[in-house]
Coordinates of C-alpha atoms in Angstrom, one line a residue:
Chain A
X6 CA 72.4 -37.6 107.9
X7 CA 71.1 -34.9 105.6
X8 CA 71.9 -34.5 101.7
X9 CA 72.5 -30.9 101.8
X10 CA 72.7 -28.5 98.6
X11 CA 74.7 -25.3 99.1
X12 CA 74.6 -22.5 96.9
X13 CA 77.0 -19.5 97.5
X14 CA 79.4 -17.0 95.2
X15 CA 82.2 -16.9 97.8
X16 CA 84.0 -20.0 96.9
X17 CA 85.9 -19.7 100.6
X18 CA 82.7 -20.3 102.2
X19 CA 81.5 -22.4 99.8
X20 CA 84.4 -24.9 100.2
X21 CA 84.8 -24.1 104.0
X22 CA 81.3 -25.3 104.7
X23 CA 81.0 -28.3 102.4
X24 CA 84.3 -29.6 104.0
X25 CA 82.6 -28.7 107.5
X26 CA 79.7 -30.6 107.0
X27 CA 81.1 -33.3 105.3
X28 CA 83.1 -33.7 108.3
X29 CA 79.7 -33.7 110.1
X30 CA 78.9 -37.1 108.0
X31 CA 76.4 -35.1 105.4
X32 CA 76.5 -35.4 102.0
X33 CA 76.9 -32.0 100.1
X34 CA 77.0 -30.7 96.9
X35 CA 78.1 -27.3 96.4
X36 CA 77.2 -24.2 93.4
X37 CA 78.6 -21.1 93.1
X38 CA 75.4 -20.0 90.8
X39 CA 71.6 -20.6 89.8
X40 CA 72.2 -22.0 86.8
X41 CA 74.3 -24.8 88.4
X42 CA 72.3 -24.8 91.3
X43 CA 69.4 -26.0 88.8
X44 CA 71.0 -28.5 86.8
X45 CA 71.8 -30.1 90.1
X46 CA 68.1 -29.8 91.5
X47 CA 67.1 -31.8 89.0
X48 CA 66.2 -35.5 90.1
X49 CA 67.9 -35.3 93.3
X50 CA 66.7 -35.9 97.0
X51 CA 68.0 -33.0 99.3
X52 CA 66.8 -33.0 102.7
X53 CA 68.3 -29.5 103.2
X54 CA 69.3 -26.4 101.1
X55 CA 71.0 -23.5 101.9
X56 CA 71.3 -20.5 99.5
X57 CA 73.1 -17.3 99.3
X58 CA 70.4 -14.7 98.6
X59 CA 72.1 -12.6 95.9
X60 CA 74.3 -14.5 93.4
X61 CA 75.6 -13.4 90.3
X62 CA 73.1 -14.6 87.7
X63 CA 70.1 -14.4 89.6
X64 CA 69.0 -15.0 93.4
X65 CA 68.9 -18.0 96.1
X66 CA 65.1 -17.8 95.5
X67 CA 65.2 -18.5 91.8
X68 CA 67.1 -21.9 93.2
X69 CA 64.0 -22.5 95.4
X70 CA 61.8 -22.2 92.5
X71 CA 63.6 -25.1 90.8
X72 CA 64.1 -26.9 94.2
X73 CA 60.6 -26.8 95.3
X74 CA 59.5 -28.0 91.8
X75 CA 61.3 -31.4 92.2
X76 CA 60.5 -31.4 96.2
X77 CA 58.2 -30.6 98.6
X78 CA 59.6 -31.8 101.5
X79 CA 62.7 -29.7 101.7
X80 CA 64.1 -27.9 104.5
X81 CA 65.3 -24.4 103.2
X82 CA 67.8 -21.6 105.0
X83 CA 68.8 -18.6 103.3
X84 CA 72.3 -17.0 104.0
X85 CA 72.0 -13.5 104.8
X86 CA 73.8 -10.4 106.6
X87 CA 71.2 -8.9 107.6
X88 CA 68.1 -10.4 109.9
X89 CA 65.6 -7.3 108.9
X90 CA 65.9 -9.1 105.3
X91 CA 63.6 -11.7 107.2
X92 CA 60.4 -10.4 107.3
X93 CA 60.7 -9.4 103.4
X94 CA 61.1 -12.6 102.3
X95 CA 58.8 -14.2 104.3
X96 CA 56.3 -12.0 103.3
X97 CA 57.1 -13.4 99.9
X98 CA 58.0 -16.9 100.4
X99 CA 56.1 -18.1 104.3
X100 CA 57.2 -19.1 107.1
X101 CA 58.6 -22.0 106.1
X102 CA 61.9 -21.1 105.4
X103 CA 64.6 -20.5 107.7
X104 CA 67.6 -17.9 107.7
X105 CA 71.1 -18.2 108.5
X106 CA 72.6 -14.8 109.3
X107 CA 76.5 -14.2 108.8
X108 CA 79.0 -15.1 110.4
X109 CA 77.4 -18.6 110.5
X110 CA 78.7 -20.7 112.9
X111 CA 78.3 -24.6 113.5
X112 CA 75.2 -23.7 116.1
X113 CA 73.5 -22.2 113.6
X114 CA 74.1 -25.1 111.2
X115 CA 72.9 -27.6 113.5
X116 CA 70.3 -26.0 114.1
X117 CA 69.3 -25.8 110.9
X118 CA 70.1 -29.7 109.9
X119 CA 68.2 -31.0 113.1
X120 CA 65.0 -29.5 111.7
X121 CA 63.5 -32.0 109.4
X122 CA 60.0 -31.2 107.5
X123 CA 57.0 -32.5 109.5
X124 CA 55.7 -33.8 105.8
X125 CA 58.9 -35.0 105.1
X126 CA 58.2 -37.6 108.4
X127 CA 54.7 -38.5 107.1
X128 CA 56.1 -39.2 103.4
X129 CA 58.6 -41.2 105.3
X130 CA 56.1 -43.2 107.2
X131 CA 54.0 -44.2 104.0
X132 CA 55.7 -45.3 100.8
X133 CA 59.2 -47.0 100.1
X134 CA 60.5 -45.1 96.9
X135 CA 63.2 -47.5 95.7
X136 CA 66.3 -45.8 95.1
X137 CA 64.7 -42.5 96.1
X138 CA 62.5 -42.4 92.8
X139 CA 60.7 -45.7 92.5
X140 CA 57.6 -46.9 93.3
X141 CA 56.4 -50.7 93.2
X142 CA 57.1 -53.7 94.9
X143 CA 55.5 -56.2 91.8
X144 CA 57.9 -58.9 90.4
X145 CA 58.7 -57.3 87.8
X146 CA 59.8 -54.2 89.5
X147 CA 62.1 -56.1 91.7
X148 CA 63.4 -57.6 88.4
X149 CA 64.0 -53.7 87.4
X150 CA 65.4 -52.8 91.0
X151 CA 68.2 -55.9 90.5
X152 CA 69.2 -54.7 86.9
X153 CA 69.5 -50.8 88.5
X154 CA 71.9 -52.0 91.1
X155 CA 73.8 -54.0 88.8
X156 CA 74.5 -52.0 86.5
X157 CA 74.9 -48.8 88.8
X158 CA 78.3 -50.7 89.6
X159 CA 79.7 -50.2 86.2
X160 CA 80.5 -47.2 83.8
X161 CA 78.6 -49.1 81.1
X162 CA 75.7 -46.6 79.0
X163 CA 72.2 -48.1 79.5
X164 CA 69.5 -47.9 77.0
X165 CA 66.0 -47.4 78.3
X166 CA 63.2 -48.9 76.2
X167 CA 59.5 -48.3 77.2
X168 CA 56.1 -46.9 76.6
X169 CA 55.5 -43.3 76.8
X170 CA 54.5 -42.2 80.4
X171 CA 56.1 -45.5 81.8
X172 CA 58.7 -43.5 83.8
X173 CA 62.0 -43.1 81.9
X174 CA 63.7 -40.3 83.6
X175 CA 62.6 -41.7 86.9
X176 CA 64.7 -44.9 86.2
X177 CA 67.4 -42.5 84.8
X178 CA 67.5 -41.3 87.8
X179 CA 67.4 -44.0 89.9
X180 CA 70.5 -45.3 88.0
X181 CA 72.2 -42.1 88.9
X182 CA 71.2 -42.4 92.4
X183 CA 72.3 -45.6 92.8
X184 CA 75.7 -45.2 91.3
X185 CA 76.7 -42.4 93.9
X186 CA 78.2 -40.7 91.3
X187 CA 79.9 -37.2 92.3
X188 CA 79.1 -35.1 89.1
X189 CA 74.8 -34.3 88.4
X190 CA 72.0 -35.5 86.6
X191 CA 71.7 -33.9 83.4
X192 CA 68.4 -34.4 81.4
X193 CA 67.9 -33.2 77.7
X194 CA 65.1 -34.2 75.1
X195 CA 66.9 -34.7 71.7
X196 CA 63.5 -34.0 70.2
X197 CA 63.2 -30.8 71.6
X198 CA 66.4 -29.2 69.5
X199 CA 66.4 -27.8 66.5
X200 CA 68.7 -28.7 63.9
X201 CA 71.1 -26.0 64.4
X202 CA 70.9 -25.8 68.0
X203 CA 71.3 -29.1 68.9
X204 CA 74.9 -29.5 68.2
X205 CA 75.8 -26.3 70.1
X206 CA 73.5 -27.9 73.2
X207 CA 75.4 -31.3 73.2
X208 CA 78.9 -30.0 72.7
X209 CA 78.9 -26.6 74.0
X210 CA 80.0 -23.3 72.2
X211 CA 82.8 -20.7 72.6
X212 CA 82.1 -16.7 72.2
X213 CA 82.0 -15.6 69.0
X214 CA 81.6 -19.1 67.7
X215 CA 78.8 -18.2 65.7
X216 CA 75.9 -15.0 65.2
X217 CA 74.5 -14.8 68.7
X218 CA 76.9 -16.6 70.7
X219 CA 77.9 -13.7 73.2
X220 CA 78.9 -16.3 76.0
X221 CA 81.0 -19.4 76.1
X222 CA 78.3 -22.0 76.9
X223 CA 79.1 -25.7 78.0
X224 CA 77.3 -28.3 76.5
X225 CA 75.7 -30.9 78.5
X226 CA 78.6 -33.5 78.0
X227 CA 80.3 -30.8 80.0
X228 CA 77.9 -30.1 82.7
X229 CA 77.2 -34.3 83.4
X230 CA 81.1 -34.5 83.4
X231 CA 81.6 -37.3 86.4
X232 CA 77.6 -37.7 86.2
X233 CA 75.0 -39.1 84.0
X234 CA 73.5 -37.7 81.2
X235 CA 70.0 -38.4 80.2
X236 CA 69.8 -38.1 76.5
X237 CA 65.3 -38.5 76.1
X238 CA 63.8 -39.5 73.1
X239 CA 67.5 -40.2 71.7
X240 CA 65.2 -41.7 68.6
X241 CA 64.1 -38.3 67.5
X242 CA 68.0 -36.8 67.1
X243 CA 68.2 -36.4 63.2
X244 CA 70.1 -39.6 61.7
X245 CA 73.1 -37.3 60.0
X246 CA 73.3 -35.6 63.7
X247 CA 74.3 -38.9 65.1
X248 CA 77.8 -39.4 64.3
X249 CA 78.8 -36.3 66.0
X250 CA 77.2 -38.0 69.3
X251 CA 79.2 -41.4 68.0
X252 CA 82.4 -39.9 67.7
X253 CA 82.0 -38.1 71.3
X254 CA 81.1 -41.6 72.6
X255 CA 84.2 -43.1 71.1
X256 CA 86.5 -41.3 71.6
X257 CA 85.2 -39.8 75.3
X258 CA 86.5 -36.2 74.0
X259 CA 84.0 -33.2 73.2
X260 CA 84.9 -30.1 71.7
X261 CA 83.5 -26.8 71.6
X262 CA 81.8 -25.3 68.9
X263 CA 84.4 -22.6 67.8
X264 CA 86.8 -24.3 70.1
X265 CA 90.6 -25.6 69.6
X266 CA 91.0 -28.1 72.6
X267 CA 89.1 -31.1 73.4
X268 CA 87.9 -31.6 77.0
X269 CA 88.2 -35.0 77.9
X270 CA 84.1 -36.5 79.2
X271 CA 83.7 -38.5 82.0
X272 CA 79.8 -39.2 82.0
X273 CA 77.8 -42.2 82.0
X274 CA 75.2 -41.9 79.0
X275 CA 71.5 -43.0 79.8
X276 CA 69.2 -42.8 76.7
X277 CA 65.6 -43.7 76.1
X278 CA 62.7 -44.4 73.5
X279 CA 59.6 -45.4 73.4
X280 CA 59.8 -47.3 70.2
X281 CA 60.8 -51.0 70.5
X282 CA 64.1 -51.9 69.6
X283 CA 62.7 -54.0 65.8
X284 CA 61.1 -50.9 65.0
X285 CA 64.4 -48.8 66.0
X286 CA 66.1 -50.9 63.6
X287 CA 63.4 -51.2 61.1
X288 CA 63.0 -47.7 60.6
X289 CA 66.6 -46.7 60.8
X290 CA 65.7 -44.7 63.6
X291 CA 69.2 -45.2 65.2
X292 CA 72.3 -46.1 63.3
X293 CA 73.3 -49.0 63.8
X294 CA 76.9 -48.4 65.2
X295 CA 75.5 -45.6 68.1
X296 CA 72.7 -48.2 68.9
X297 CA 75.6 -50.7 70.2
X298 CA 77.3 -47.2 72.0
X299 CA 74.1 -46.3 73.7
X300 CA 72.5 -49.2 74.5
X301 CA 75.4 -51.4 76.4
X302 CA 73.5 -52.5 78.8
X303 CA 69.3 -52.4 77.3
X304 CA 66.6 -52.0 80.2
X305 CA 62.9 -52.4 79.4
X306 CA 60.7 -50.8 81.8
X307 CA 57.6 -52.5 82.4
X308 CA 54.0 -51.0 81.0
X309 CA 52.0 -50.4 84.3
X310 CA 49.5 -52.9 82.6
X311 CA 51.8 -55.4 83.4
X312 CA 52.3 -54.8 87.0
X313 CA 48.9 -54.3 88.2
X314 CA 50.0 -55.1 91.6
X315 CA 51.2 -51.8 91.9
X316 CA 48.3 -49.8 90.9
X317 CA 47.0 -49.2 94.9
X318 CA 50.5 -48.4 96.0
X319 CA 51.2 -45.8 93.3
X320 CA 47.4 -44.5 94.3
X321 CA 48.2 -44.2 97.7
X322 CA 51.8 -42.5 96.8
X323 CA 50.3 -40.1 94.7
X324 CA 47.3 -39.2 96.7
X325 CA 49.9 -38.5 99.8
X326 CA 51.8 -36.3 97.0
X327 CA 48.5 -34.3 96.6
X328 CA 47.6 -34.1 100.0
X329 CA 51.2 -32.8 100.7
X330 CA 50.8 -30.2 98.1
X331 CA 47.2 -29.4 99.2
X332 CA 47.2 -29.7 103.0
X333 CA 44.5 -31.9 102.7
X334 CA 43.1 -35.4 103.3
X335 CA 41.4 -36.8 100.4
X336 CA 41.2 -40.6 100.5
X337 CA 39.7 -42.7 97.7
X338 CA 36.9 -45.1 97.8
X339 CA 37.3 -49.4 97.7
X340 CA 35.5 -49.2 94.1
X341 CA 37.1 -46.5 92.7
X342 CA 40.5 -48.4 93.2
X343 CA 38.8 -51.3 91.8
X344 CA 38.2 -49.7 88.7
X345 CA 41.5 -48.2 88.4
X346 CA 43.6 -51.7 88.6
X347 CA 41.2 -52.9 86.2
X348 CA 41.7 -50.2 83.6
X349 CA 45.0 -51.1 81.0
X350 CA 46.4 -47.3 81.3
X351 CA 47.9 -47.3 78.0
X352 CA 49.2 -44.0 78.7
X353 CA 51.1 -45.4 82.3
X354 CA 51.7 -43.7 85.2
X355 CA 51.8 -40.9 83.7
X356 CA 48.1 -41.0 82.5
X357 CA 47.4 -42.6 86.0
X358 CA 49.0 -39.8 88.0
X359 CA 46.7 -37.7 85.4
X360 CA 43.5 -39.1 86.3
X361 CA 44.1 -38.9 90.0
X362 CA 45.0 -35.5 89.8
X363 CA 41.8 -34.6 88.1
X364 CA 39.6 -36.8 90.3
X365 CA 41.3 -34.8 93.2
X366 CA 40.7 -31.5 92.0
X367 CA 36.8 -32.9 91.4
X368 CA 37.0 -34.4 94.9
X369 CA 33.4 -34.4 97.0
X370 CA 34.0 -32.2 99.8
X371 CA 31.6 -33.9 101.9
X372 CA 33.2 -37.5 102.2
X373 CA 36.8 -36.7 101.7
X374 CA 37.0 -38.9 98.4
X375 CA 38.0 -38.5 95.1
X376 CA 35.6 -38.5 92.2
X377 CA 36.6 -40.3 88.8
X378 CA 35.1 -40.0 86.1
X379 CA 31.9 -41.9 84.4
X380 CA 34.9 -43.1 81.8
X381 CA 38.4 -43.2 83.0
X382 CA 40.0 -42.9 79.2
X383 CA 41.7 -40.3 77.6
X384 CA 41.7 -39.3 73.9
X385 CA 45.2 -40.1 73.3
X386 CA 45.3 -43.8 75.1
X387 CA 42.2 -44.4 73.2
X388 CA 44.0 -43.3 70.1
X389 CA 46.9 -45.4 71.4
X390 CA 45.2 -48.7 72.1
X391 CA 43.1 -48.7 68.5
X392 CA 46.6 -48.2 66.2
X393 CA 48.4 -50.9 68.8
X394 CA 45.2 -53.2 67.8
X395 CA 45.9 -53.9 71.4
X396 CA 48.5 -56.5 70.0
X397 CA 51.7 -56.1 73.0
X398 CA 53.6 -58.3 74.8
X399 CA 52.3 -59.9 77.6
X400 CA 48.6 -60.0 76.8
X401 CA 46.6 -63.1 76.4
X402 CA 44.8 -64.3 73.5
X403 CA 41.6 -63.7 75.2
X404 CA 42.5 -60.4 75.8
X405 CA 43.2 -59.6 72.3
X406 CA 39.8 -61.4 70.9
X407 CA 37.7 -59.3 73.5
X408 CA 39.3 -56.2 72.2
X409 CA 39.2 -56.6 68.8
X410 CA 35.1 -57.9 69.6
X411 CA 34.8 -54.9 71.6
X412 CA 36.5 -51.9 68.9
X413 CA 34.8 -54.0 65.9
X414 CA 31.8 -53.2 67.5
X415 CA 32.8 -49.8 68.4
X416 CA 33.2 -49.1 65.3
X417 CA 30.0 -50.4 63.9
X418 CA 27.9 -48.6 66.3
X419 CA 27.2 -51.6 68.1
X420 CA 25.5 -53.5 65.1
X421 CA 26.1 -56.9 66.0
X422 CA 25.6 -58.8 62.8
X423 CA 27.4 -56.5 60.8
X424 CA 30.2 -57.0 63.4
X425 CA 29.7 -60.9 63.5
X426 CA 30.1 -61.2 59.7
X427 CA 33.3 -58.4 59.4
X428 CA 35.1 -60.6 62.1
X429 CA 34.2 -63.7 60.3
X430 CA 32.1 -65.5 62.8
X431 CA 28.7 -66.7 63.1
X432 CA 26.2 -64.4 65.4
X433 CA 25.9 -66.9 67.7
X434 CA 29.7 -67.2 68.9
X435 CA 29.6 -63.4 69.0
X436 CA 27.0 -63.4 71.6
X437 CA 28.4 -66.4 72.9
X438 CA 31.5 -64.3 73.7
X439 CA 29.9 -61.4 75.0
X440 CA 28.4 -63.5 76.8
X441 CA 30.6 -64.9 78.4
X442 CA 32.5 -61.0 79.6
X443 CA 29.9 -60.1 81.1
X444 CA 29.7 -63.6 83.2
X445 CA 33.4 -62.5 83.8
X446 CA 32.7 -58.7 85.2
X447 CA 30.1 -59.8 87.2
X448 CA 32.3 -62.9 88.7
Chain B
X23 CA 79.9 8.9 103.5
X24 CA 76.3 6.7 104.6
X25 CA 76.9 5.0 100.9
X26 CA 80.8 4.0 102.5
X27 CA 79.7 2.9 105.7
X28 CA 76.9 0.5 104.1
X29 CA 79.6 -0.5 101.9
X30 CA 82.0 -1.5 104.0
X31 CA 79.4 -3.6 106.2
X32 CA 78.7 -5.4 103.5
X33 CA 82.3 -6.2 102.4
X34 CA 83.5 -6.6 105.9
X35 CA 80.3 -9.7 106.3
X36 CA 81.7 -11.9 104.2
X37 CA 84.9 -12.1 105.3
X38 CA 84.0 -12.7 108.5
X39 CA 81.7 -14.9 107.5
X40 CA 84.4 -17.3 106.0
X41 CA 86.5 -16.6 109.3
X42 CA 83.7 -18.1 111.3
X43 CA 83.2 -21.0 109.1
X44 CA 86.8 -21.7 109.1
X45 CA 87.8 -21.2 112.5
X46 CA 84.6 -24.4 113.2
X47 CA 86.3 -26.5 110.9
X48 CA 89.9 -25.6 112.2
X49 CA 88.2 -26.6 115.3
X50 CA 86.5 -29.8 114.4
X51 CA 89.5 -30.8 112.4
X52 CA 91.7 -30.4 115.3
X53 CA 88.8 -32.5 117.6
X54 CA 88.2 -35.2 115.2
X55 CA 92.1 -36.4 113.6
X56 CA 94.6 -33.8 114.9
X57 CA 95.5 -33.3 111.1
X58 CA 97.9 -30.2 111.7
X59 CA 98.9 -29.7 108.4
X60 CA 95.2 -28.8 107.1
X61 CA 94.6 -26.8 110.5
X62 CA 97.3 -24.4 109.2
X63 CA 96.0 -24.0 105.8
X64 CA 92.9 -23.4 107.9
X65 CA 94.5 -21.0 109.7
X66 CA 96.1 -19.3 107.0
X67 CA 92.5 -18.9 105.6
X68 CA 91.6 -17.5 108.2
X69 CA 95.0 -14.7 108.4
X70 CA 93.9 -13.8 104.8
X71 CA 90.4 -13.0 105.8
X72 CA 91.4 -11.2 108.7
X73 CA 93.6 -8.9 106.3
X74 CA 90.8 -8.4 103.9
X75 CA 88.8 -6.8 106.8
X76 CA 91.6 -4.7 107.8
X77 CA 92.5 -4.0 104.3
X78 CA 88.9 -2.7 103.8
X79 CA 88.5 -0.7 107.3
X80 CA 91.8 1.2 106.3
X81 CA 90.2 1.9 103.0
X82 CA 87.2 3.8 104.2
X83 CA 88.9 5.4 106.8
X84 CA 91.0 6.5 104.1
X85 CA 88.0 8.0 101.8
X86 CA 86.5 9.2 105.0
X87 CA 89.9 11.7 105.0
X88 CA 88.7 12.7 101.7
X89 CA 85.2 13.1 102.5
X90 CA 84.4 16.8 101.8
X91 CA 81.7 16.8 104.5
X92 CA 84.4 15.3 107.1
X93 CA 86.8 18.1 106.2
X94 CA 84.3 21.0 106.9
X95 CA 83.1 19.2 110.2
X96 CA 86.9 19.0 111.4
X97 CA 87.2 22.8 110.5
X98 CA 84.1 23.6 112.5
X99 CA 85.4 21.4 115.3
X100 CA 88.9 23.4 115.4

């Protein structure tokens, strides 16, 4: 069945049709303009869209924009009155998308729902994306999968902790996904507002509330009413800003900036750091009493150093991605992928999805492979893995010795007695150890 | 009067597009658990569209009367 979004100003069609093709069996979500046709693109799986061209804020393209962003393997169908409209959008947009022309009937519809994208059956045969976001079958991913579902069950706000690049939003979204929930997926970046700003974004503002606000404008509590909310970087909200977030999430009421009534919320709060919880308390990042709102239910996502396992299956998902998005068929060489589980990707999949992408666009033509680089590292996980002393959980002691050996030496310019007597060893054990990781490589 | 006759195409579309929609899902609610009482709301969607249209065909017959360039074609005509 298809997961239809359907985007239309006349609210009698709008509601006609989503009851019609509910009663098909699909699931639809319905918005009456771009702006909430957006905030529900976001991290969500629609087979199928079908937009009104002209809507009162902007057009059904501007949707498509936003839709195409988060998938490529979406089936589109404009609503228009008039088939000569066709050719001028094609010439805009290709071929690919189809048109619906009023009065629709349930022929055209099912027309329209049979079609399926011919990528969207190759991305199909590859790659299982857990909850329609996730990538990995590793242990500790399945650990990850079990916490998702059982906590997607329950209203209770979850509190994401893990590395940059590890792929917060992507489990925010998968906990979303998995709950069914019938409101959207809101995301916002608490360390992206300013000061004054930020209060107006969370809570919403009336008009005339202050200099500039011409509009009523609901805040996100609003706009994830019935959904989740995805409050990023929740670390970075200034530390006198956060009782206005506690007293929302006590006492499940937001009002307006300007406004006299509270609206009652109805959201499931997601937040997520990247610092560890001791330093979140440490460095009074979070106070203490929002810490125990937020993080109800704590998930820490696993480093992609410490499921290694997954490292050809997120290559393979993200070449496919590129060859989607390319039309082409670059494959990577046996080697290549050997170097890539080997590396620690301090940055994640985010830096891994990086490296790919640039080893794509430098591609060789002639055998259809990616190219990597001499050095697969980039400034900032260098940057990253000298201030973490490469001291994190899960490493072995071995694995700390060789890298402190190996940035000691660094360091030093490779001058091995200098290094030998600044790490308080004899020579001998230094080239003892060295030693024995190149016996190690070459095994 | 070009202007009133693109007009009115355009605000006699939608309703008929919501009469079309409504009169599948009448149908399909009727076919798949007889549930009368939403059929008639159906149908009484569909009534109001249906006056809508009529309500805007009266209206540019209406400024079609007042339609200076109609006038001096009926006076030629007579």
């Amino acid at each position: 069945m298809a997961n239809i979004l359907l985007v239309d100003d006349d609210t009698k069609f709008l509601n006609a049709t989503t009851d019609l093709l509910q009663m098909l069996g699909h699931t639809v979500k319905g918005a009456s303009s771009v702006e909430e046709a957006k905030t529900m693109a976001v991290a969500s799986n629609y087979t199928h869209a079908i937009l009104d061209l002209i809507l009162p804020d902007g057009s059904g393209l501007h949707v498509l924009d936003a839709l195409n962003a988060e998938n490529h393997n979406l089936q589109v169908a404009l609503v228009t009155g008039h088939a000569s409209i066709k050719s001028f959008v094609m010439n805009l947009y290709g071929p690919n998308i189809k048109y619906l022309i009023k009065p629709i009937d349930l022929e055209q519809l099912n027309a329209f729902l049979a079609s399926t994208s011919s990528n969207a059956a190759k991305q199909d045969s590859g790659i299982k994306k857990h909850f329609g976001h996730l990538v990995g079958e590793s242990a500790v991913m399945q650990k990850l999968y079990e916490m998702i579902d059982r906590v997607a069950t329950t209203q209770a706000n979850v509190m994401l902790v893990g590395e940059s690049g590890a792929g917060k939003e992507e489990v925010a979204a998968s906990i979303h996904f998995a709950s069914q929930a019938r409101g959207a997926f809101v995301p916002i970046n608490c360390g992206a507002f300013s000061t004054e700003l930020i209060n107006s974004e969370l809570f919403g503002h009336e008009k005339g509330a202050f200099t500039g606000a011409i509009n009523r404008k609901p805040g996100v509590f609003e706009l994830a009413q019935d959904g989740t909310l995805f409050l990023d970087e929740i670390t970075e909200m200034p530390i006198d800003l956060q009782p206005n977030l506690l007293r929302v999430l006590e006492s499940r009421k937001v009002t307006r900036l300007g406004g006299t009534s509270a609206l009652d919320v109805n959201c499931r709060v997601v937040s997520a750091t990247n610092r560890p919880e001791h330093e979140i308390a440490r460095d009074k990042k979070l106070r203490e009493d929002l810490y125990f709102r937020l993080a109800v239910f704590p998930i820490h996502i696993p480093p992609l150093r410490m499921r290694k396992d997954d490292i050809p299956l997120l290559v393979d998902h993200f070449l496919t991605d590129l060859n989607l998005q390319y039309n082409a068929k670059i494959g990577i060489r046996e080697e290549d992928l050997n170097r890539l589980c080997q590396y620690d990707w301090p940055g994640n999949v985010r830096e891994l999805r990086h490296c790919l992408h640039r080893a794509y666009i430098m591609a060789d033509q002639a055998t259809g492979k990616i190219r990597l680089p001499e050095r697969i590292q980039s400034p900032f996980s260098r940057l990253e893995t000298t201030q973490n002393n490469g001291i994190h959980f899960g490493k072995t002691v071995e694995d700390v010795e060789k890298e402190l050996i190996q940035t000691t030496l660094e360091h030093l310019d490779g001058d091995k007695k200098k290094a030998a007597e600044m790490l308080g060893i004899s020579l001998k054990t230094l080239y003892n150890r060295l030693n024995s990781y190149t016996n190690t490589c070459a095994e | 009067m070009k202007r009133s006759t693109s007009a009115l195409i355009h605000d006699v579309r939608n309703p008929l597009n919501t009469i079309s929609i409504n009169a599948e899902l009448g149908k399909l609610t009727l076919q798949k658990n007889g549930d009368i009482t939403k059929a008639i709301q159906i149908f009484e969607a569909i009534l109001a569209e249906c006056r809508l249209c009529s309500k805007r065909i009266t209206e540019l017959k209406d400024s079609l009367q007042d339609d200076p360039a109609e006038v001096i074609l009926k006076e030629e005509r007579n």
